Amino acid sequence: MRSDRVRSVLYLPASNARAIEKARTLDCDVAVLDLEDAVAPEAKADARDAAVAAVRDGGFGPRLGVRINGLDTDWGLDDLAAMKAAGATLVVAPKVETPEAVHALSAGLAKGCALWAMIETPRALMALADIATSDGALDGLMLGVNDLAKALGTGASPDREPFKPWLAMLVAAARANGLLAIDGVFNRIDDAEGLAAEALQGRLYGFDGKSLIHPSQIAAANAAFSPSEAEIADARAIVAAFDAPDAEGRGAIRVNGAMVERLHLEQAKALLARAD
């Protein structure tokens, strides 16, 4: 599993100067300046210039990324070229549907720039395994729930029942290829209880973090995707038990009334590393 901290990935419109300035101080793990859905067509060029300036100026506490427009739009190729020239280290690409799209995007990035592919169409779901195994700069998969719901024609569900197969599939594709897995957004900004529940569901499915649309959602995502005190205590107990002299050479031992194996020891060490 990747060690990157991406518990909270906050989208901010690149056309909003105040939002960009605020992003420098926020407690999210990743701030993504959006050139796509959050920006009107007539503001695309100005938003691109603002994103370039932000990348070059730096000063962000969170890791900084930029979501470009699709390469099949009037702005995508210019966005990609601008991010390469600016030295962006993370580019988020919308509606990636094929490995060929990953190759085209990767070819336009600066060396060392990571690419996150948004999975948000039925065609992308059907090609997910091929997309995840693409050569290039691909570093993460993100679930685009709003576009996907529209395309699939799914109804509203508090526990995301229609999405459960795709949640599991995206995580499996990411894990099989050493990629990050980022859960989709939660639209109801004033529903703190619903957000907390969905973030915990995302962690249960194996996601590394959650996409966010408002700064008020950061704390809930950081909490959900961070080890709890009970989990840390259990992990320490497992590590201590395997470090005991009588555990030497044993593949499975009893800890707190449960049988644990060496694979649980590896999981415990990974959890403690994330907790540091």
C-alpha positions as CSV (number, residue, x, y, z in Angstrom):
1,M,0.0,0.0,0.0
2,R,1.2,3.5,-0.8
3,S,2.3,5.6,2.1
4,D,1.2,9.0,0.7
5,R,-1.1,10.9,3.0
6,V,-4.1,11.8,0.9
7,R,-6.9,11.6,3.5
8,S,-8.4,14.9,2.4
9,V,-8.3,16.1,-1.3
10,L,-10.0,19.5,-1.5
11,Y,-11.1,20.9,-4.8
12,L,-10.9,24.7,-5.1
13,P,-11.9,26.8,-8.2
14,A,-8.7,28.2,-9.8
15,S,-10.8,31.2,-10.9
16,N,-11.2,32.3,-7.2
17,A,-8.1,34.2,-6.0
18,R,-9.4,34.2,-2.4
19,A,-9.8,30.4,-2.5
20,I,-6.3,29.9,-3.8
21,E,-4.8,32.1,-1.0
22,K,-6.9,30.3,1.6
23,A,-5.7,26.9,0.3
24,R,-2.1,27.8,1.4
25,T,-3.3,27.6,5.1
26,L,-5.7,24.7,5.1
27,D,-5.2,21.4,6.8
28,C,-6.1,19.2,3.9
29,D,-3.5,16.8,2.6
30,V,-3.9,17.8,-1.0
31,A,-5.4,21.0,-2.5
32,V,-6.5,20.7,-6.2
33,L,-7.1,23.9,-8.2
34,D,-9.9,23.1,-10.6
35,L,-9.9,24.3,-14.2
36,E,-12.8,22.0,-15.2
37,D,-16.2,21.9,-13.7
38,A,-15.8,24.8,-11.3
39,V,-14.8,27.3,-14.0
40,A,-17.1,28.8,-16.6
41,P,-16.0,28.6,-20.3
42,E,-15.3,32.3,-20.5
43,A,-13.1,32.2,-17.5
44,K,-11.0,29.2,-18.5
45,A,-8.0,31.1,-19.8
46,D,-7.8,33.4,-16.7
47,A,-8.2,30.4,-14.4
48,R,-5.3,28.6,-16.1
49,D,-3.1,31.7,-15.7
50,A,-4.0,31.8,-12.0
51,A,-3.2,28.1,-11.5
52,V,0.2,28.6,-13.2
53,A,1.0,31.5,-10.9
54,A,-0.1,29.5,-7.9
55,V,2.1,26.5,-8.9
56,R,5.1,28.8,-9.5
57,D,4.7,30.9,-6.4
58,G,4.3,27.9,-4.1
59,G,3.8,28.5,-0.4
60,F,1.1,25.8,0.1
61,G,0.9,23.7,3.2
62,P,-1.0,21.0,1.4
63,R,0.4,19.2,-1.6
64,L,-0.8,21.1,-4.6
65,G,-2.4,19.7,-7.8
66,V,-4.4,21.0,-10.7
67,R,-7.4,19.4,-12.4
68,I,-7.2,20.2,-16.1
69,N,-9.9,20.1,-18.7
70,G,-10.2,17.0,-20.8
71,L,-7.9,16.7,-23.8
72,D,-11.0,16.4,-26.0
73,T,-12.1,20.0,-25.0
74,D,-11.0,23.3,-26.3
75,W,-8.8,23.9,-23.2
76,G,-7.3,20.6,-22.3
77,L,-4.1,20.6,-24.4
78,D,-3.3,24.2,-23.4
79,D,-3.9,23.3,-19.7
80,L,-1.6,20.4,-20.0
81,A,1.2,22.4,-21.7
82,A,0.8,25.2,-19.1
83,M,1.1,22.8,-16.2
84,K,4.3,21.3,-17.7
85,A,5.8,24.8,-18.2
86,A,4.8,25.8,-14.6
87,G,6.4,22.7,-13.1
88,A,3.3,21.2,-11.6
89,T,4.0,18.0,-9.6
90,L,0.4,16.7,-9.7
91,V,-2.2,16.8,-12.5
92,V,-5.7,15.5,-12.1
93,A,-7.3,14.4,-15.4
94,P,-11.1,14.2,-15.8
95,K,-13.1,11.4,-17.6
96,V,-10.1,9.2,-18.4
97,E,-11.6,6.2,-20.3
98,T,-8.7,4.4,-22.0
99,P,-5.0,3.5,-21.5
100,E,-4.3,5.6,-24.6
101,A,-5.6,8.6,-22.7
102,V,-3.2,7.9,-19.9
103,H,-0.3,7.7,-22.4
104,A,-1.3,11.0,-24.0
105,L,-1.6,12.7,-20.7
106,S,1.7,11.3,-19.4
107,A,3.5,12.4,-22.6
108,G,2.5,16.0,-21.9
109,L,3.7,16.1,-18.3
110,A,7.0,17.3,-16.9
111,K,9.3,14.5,-15.6
112,G,8.3,13.6,-12.1
113,C,4.8,15.0,-12.3
114,A,2.2,12.6,-11.0
115,L,-1.1,11.9,-12.8
116,W,-4.4,11.0,-11.1
117,A,-7.1,9.7,-13.4
118,M,-10.7,10.3,-12.7
119,I,-13.0,7.4,-13.3
120,E,-16.4,8.8,-13.9
121,T,-18.0,7.1,-16.9
122,P,-19.4,3.6,-17.6
123,R,-16.7,3.2,-20.3
124,A,-14.0,3.9,-17.8
125,L,-15.5,1.3,-15.5
126,M,-15.3,-1.3,-18.2
127,A,-11.7,-0.4,-19.0
128,L,-10.6,0.1,-15.4
129,A,-8.1,-2.8,-15.3
130,D,-6.4,-1.6,-18.5
131,I,-6.3,2.0,-17.3
132,A,-4.8,1.0,-14.0
133,T,-2.0,-1.0,-15.7
134,S,-1.1,1.8,-18.1
135,D,2.5,2.8,-18.4
136,G,3.3,6.4,-17.7
137,A,2.9,8.9,-14.9
138,L,-0.3,7.3,-13.4
139,D,-0.1,7.5,-9.6
140,G,-3.8,7.4,-8.5
141,L,-7.4,6.6,-9.4
142,M,-10.2,8.9,-8.3
143,L,-13.9,8.1,-8.4
144,G,-16.0,10.8,-10.0
145,V,-19.3,10.1,-8.4
146,N,-21.5,12.9,-9.8
147,D,-20.7,12.3,-13.4
148,L,-20.8,8.6,-12.9
149,A,-24.2,8.7,-11.2
150,K,-25.6,10.8,-14.1
151,A,-24.2,8.4,-16.7
152,L,-25.4,5.3,-15.0
153,G,-28.8,6.7,-14.1
154,T,-28.5,5.7,-10.5
155,G,-30.9,6.9,-7.8
156,A,-30.0,8.6,-4.5
157,S,-29.0,6.2,-1.7
158,P,-27.7,7.2,1.8
159,D,-25.3,4.2,1.8
160,R,-24.3,4.4,-1.9
161,E,-25.9,1.0,-2.7
162,P,-25.7,1.5,-6.5
163,F,-22.0,2.4,-6.2
164,K,-20.7,-0.5,-4.0
165,P,-19.4,-2.7,-6.9
166,W,-17.5,0.3,-8.4
167,L,-16.1,1.3,-5.0
168,A,-14.6,-2.2,-4.5
169,M,-13.5,-2.4,-8.2
170,L,-11.6,0.9,-8.1
171,V,-9.8,0.0,-4.9
172,A,-8.9,-3.5,-6.2
173,A,-7.5,-2.0,-9.4
174,A,-5.5,0.6,-7.5
175,R,-4.1,-2.0,-5.0
176,A,-3.1,-4.4,-7.8
177,N,-1.0,-1.7,-9.4
178,G,0.4,0.2,-6.5
179,L,-1.8,3.3,-7.1
180,L,-3.6,5.6,-4.7
181,A,-7.4,5.2,-4.4
182,I,-9.4,8.4,-3.8
183,D,-13.1,8.3,-3.0
184,G,-15.6,10.6,-4.5
185,V,-17.1,13.8,-3.2
186,F,-20.0,14.2,-0.7
187,N,-22.3,16.9,-2.0
188,R,-24.4,17.8,1.1
189,I,-22.1,20.4,2.7
190,D,-24.3,20.9,5.7
191,D,-24.7,17.2,6.5
192,A,-21.8,16.6,8.8
193,E,-23.2,13.2,10.0
194,G,-23.7,12.0,6.5
195,L,-20.2,13.1,5.5
196,A,-18.6,11.3,8.5
197,A,-20.5,8.1,7.7
198,E,-19.6,8.2,4.0
199,A,-15.9,8.9,4.8
200,L,-15.8,5.9,7.2
201,Q,-17.5,3.8,4.5
202,G,-14.8,4.8,2.0
203,R,-12.1,3.8,4.5
204,L,-13.9,0.4,5.1
205,Y,-13.7,-0.2,1.3
206,G,-10.0,0.5,1.4
207,F,-9.7,4.0,0.0
208,D,-6.7,6.1,1.0
209,G,-8.7,9.4,1.2
210,K,-11.7,11.3,0.0
211,S,-12.4,14.1,-2.5
212,L,-13.9,17.2,-0.9
213,I,-15.7,20.3,-2.1
214,H,-15.6,22.6,0.9
215,P,-13.0,23.3,3.7
216,S,-15.6,22.4,6.3
217,Q,-15.3,18.8,5.2
218,I,-11.5,18.5,5.9
219,A,-11.6,17.5,9.5
220,A,-14.1,14.7,9.0
221,A,-12.0,13.2,6.2
222,N,-8.8,13.5,8.1
223,A,-10.4,11.8,11.1
224,A,-12.0,9.0,9.1
225,F,-8.8,8.1,7.2
226,S,-6.5,8.3,10.2
227,P,-5.9,5.4,12.6
228,S,-8.1,5.6,15.7
229,E,-6.5,5.3,19.2
230,A,-8.0,1.8,19.5
231,E,-6.5,0.7,16.2
232,I,-3.1,2.1,17.2
233,A,-3.3,0.3,20.6
234,D,-4.2,-3.0,18.8
235,A,-1.4,-2.6,16.3
236,R,1.2,-1.9,19.1
237,A,0.0,-5.0,20.9
238,I,0.5,-7.2,17.8
239,V,4.0,-5.8,17.2
240,A,4.9,-6.3,20.8
241,A,3.6,-9.8,20.8
242,F,5.6,-10.8,17.8
243,D,8.7,-9.2,19.3
244,A,8.4,-11.4,22.4
245,P,11.0,-14.2,22.7
246,D,8.4,-16.9,22.7
247,A,7.0,-15.7,19.3
248,E,10.3,-16.3,17.4
249,G,9.7,-18.6,14.4
250,R,6.0,-18.7,14.9
251,G,3.6,-17.8,12.1
252,A,0.5,-17.2,14.2
253,I,0.0,-16.2,17.8
254,R,-2.8,-15.2,20.1
255,V,-3.2,-11.5,20.8
256,N,-6.1,-10.1,22.9
257,G,-8.2,-13.2,22.3
258,A,-7.7,-13.4,18.5
259,M,-5.3,-15.4,16.3
260,V,-3.0,-13.1,14.3
261,E,-0.6,-14.1,11.6
262,R,2.5,-12.5,10.1
263,L,0.3,-10.7,7.6
264,H,-1.4,-9.0,10.5
265,L,2.0,-7.9,11.8
266,E,2.7,-6.3,8.4
267,Q,-0.6,-4.5,8.5
268,A,0.0,-3.3,12.1
269,K,3.4,-1.9,11.2
270,A,1.9,-0.1,8.2
271,L,-0.8,1.4,10.3
272,L,1.7,2.6,12.9
273,A,3.7,4.2,10.1
274,R,0.6,6.1,8.9
275,A,-0.1,7.2,12.5
276,D,3.4,8.9,12.9
